[in-house]
mmCIF file of C-alpha atoms in Angstrom:
data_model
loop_
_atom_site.group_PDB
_atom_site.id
_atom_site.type_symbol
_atom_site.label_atom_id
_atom_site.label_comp_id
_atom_site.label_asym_id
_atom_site.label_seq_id
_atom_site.Cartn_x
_atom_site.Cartn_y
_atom_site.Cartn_z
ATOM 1 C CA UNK A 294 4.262 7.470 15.024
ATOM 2 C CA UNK A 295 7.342 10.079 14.871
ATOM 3 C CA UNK A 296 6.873 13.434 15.202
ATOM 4 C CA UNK A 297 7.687 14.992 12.134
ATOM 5 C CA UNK A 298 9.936 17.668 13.434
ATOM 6 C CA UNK A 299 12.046 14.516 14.720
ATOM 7 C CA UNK A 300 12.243 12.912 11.093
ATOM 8 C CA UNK A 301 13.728 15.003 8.680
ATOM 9 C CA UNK A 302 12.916 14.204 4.877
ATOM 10 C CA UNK A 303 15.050 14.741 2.402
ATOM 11 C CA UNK A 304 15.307 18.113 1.220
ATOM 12 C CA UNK A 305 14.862 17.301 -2.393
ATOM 13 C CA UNK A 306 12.132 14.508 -1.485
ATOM 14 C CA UNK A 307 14.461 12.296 -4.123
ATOM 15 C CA UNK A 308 12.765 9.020 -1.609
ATOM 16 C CA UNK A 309 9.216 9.640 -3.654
ATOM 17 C CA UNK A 310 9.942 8.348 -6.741
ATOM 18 C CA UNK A 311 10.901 5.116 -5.442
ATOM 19 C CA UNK A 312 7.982 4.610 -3.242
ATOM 20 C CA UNK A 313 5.243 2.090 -4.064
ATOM 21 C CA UNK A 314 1.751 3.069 -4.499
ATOM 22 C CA UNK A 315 0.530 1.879 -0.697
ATOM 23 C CA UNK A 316 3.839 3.748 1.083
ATOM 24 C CA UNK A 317 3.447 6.834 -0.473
ATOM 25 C CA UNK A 318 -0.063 6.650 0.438
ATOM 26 C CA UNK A 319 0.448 5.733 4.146
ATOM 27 C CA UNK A 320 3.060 8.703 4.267
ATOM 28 C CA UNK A 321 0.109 11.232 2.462
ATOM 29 C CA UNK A 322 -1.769 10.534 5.190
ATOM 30 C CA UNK A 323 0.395 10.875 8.101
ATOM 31 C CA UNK A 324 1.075 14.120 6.470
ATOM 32 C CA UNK A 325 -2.655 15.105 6.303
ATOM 33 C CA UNK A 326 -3.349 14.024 10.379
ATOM 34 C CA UNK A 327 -0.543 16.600 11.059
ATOM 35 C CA UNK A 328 -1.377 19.029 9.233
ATOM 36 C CA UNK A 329 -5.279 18.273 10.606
ATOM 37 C CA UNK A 330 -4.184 17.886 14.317
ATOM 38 C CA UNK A 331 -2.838 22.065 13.738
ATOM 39 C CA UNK A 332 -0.112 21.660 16.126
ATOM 40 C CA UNK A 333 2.758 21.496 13.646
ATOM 41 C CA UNK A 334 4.938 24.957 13.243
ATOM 42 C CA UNK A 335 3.824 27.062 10.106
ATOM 43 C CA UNK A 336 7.238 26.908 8.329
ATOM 44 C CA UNK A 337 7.361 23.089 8.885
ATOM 45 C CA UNK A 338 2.939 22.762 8.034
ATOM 46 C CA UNK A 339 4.872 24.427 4.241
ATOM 47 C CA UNK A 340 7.342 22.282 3.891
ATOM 48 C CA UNK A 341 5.221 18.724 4.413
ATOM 49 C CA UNK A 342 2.122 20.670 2.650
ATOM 50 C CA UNK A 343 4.658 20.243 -0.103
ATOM 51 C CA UNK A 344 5.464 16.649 0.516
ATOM 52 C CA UNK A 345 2.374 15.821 0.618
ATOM 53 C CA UNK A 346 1.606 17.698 -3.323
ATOM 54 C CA UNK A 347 4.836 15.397 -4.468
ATOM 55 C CA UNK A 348 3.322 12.588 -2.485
ATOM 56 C CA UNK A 349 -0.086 12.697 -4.081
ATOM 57 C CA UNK A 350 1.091 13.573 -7.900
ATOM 58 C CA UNK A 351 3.334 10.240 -7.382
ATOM 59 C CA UNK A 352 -0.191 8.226 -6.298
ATOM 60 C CA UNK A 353 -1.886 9.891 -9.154
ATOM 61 C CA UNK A 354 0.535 8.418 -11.606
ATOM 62 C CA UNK A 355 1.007 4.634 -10.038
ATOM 63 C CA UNK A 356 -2.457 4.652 -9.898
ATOM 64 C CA UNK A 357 -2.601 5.914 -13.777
ATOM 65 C CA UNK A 358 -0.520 3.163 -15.046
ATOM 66 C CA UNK A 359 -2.048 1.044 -12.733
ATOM 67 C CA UNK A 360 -5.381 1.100 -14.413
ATOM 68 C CA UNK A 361 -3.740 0.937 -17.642
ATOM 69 C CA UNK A 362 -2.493 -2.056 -17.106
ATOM 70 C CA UNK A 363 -5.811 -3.526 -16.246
ATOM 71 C CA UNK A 364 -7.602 -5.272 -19.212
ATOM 72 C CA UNK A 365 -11.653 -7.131 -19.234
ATOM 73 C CA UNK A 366 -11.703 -10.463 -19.977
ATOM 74 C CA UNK A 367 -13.624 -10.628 -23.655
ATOM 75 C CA UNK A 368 -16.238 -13.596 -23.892
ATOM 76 C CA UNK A 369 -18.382 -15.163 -26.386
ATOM 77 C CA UNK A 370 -21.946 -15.454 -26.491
ATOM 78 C CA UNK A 371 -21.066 -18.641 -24.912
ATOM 79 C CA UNK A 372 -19.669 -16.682 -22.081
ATOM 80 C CA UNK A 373 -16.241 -18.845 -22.931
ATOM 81 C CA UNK A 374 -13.168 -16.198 -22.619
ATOM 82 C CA UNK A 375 -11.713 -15.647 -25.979
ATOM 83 C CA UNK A 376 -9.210 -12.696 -25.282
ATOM 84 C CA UNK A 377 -9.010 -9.273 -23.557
ATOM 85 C CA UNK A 378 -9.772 -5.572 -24.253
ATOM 86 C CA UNK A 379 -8.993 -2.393 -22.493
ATOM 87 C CA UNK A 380 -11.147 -1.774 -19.856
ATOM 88 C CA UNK A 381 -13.244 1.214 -19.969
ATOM 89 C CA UNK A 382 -13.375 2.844 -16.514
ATOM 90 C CA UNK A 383 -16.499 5.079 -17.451
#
């Protein structure tokens, strides 16, 4: 795994939005086992603490539309499928 002083992000972290759900993931935790392992310089521990905000706000909302997306399967007393609802996380 690099060392993130040897690879620079972009300074307006413009690569986010075009991440899918599982690389922005795998890049909020590299982030977080940095930042956990305490060995990375305070001004650079800002600047991915940062990332990492963008990184998990961009999860939040793949995962958002994600789940809206997602419809139950509607059956009859049957149990034969005869169309779909939203599904109700609660």
């Amino acid at each position: 795994m690099p060392d993130l002083d040897e690879s620079p992000f972009p300074t307006d972290d413009s690569d986010i939005s075009g991440m899918s759900f599982e690389n922005a993931l795998a890049a909020l935790e590299r982030i977080v086992s940095d930042l956990e392992r305490g060995d990375v310089p305070l001004d650079r521990s800002i600047r991915i603490y940062e990332r990492g905000e963008k990184l998990k706000n961009h999860c939040d909302r793949l995962l958002s539309a994600a789940e809206d997306k997602v419809e139950k399967i509607k059956l009859n007393r049957a149990g034969k499928p005869v169309g779909t609802e939203p599904l109700d996380p609660d």
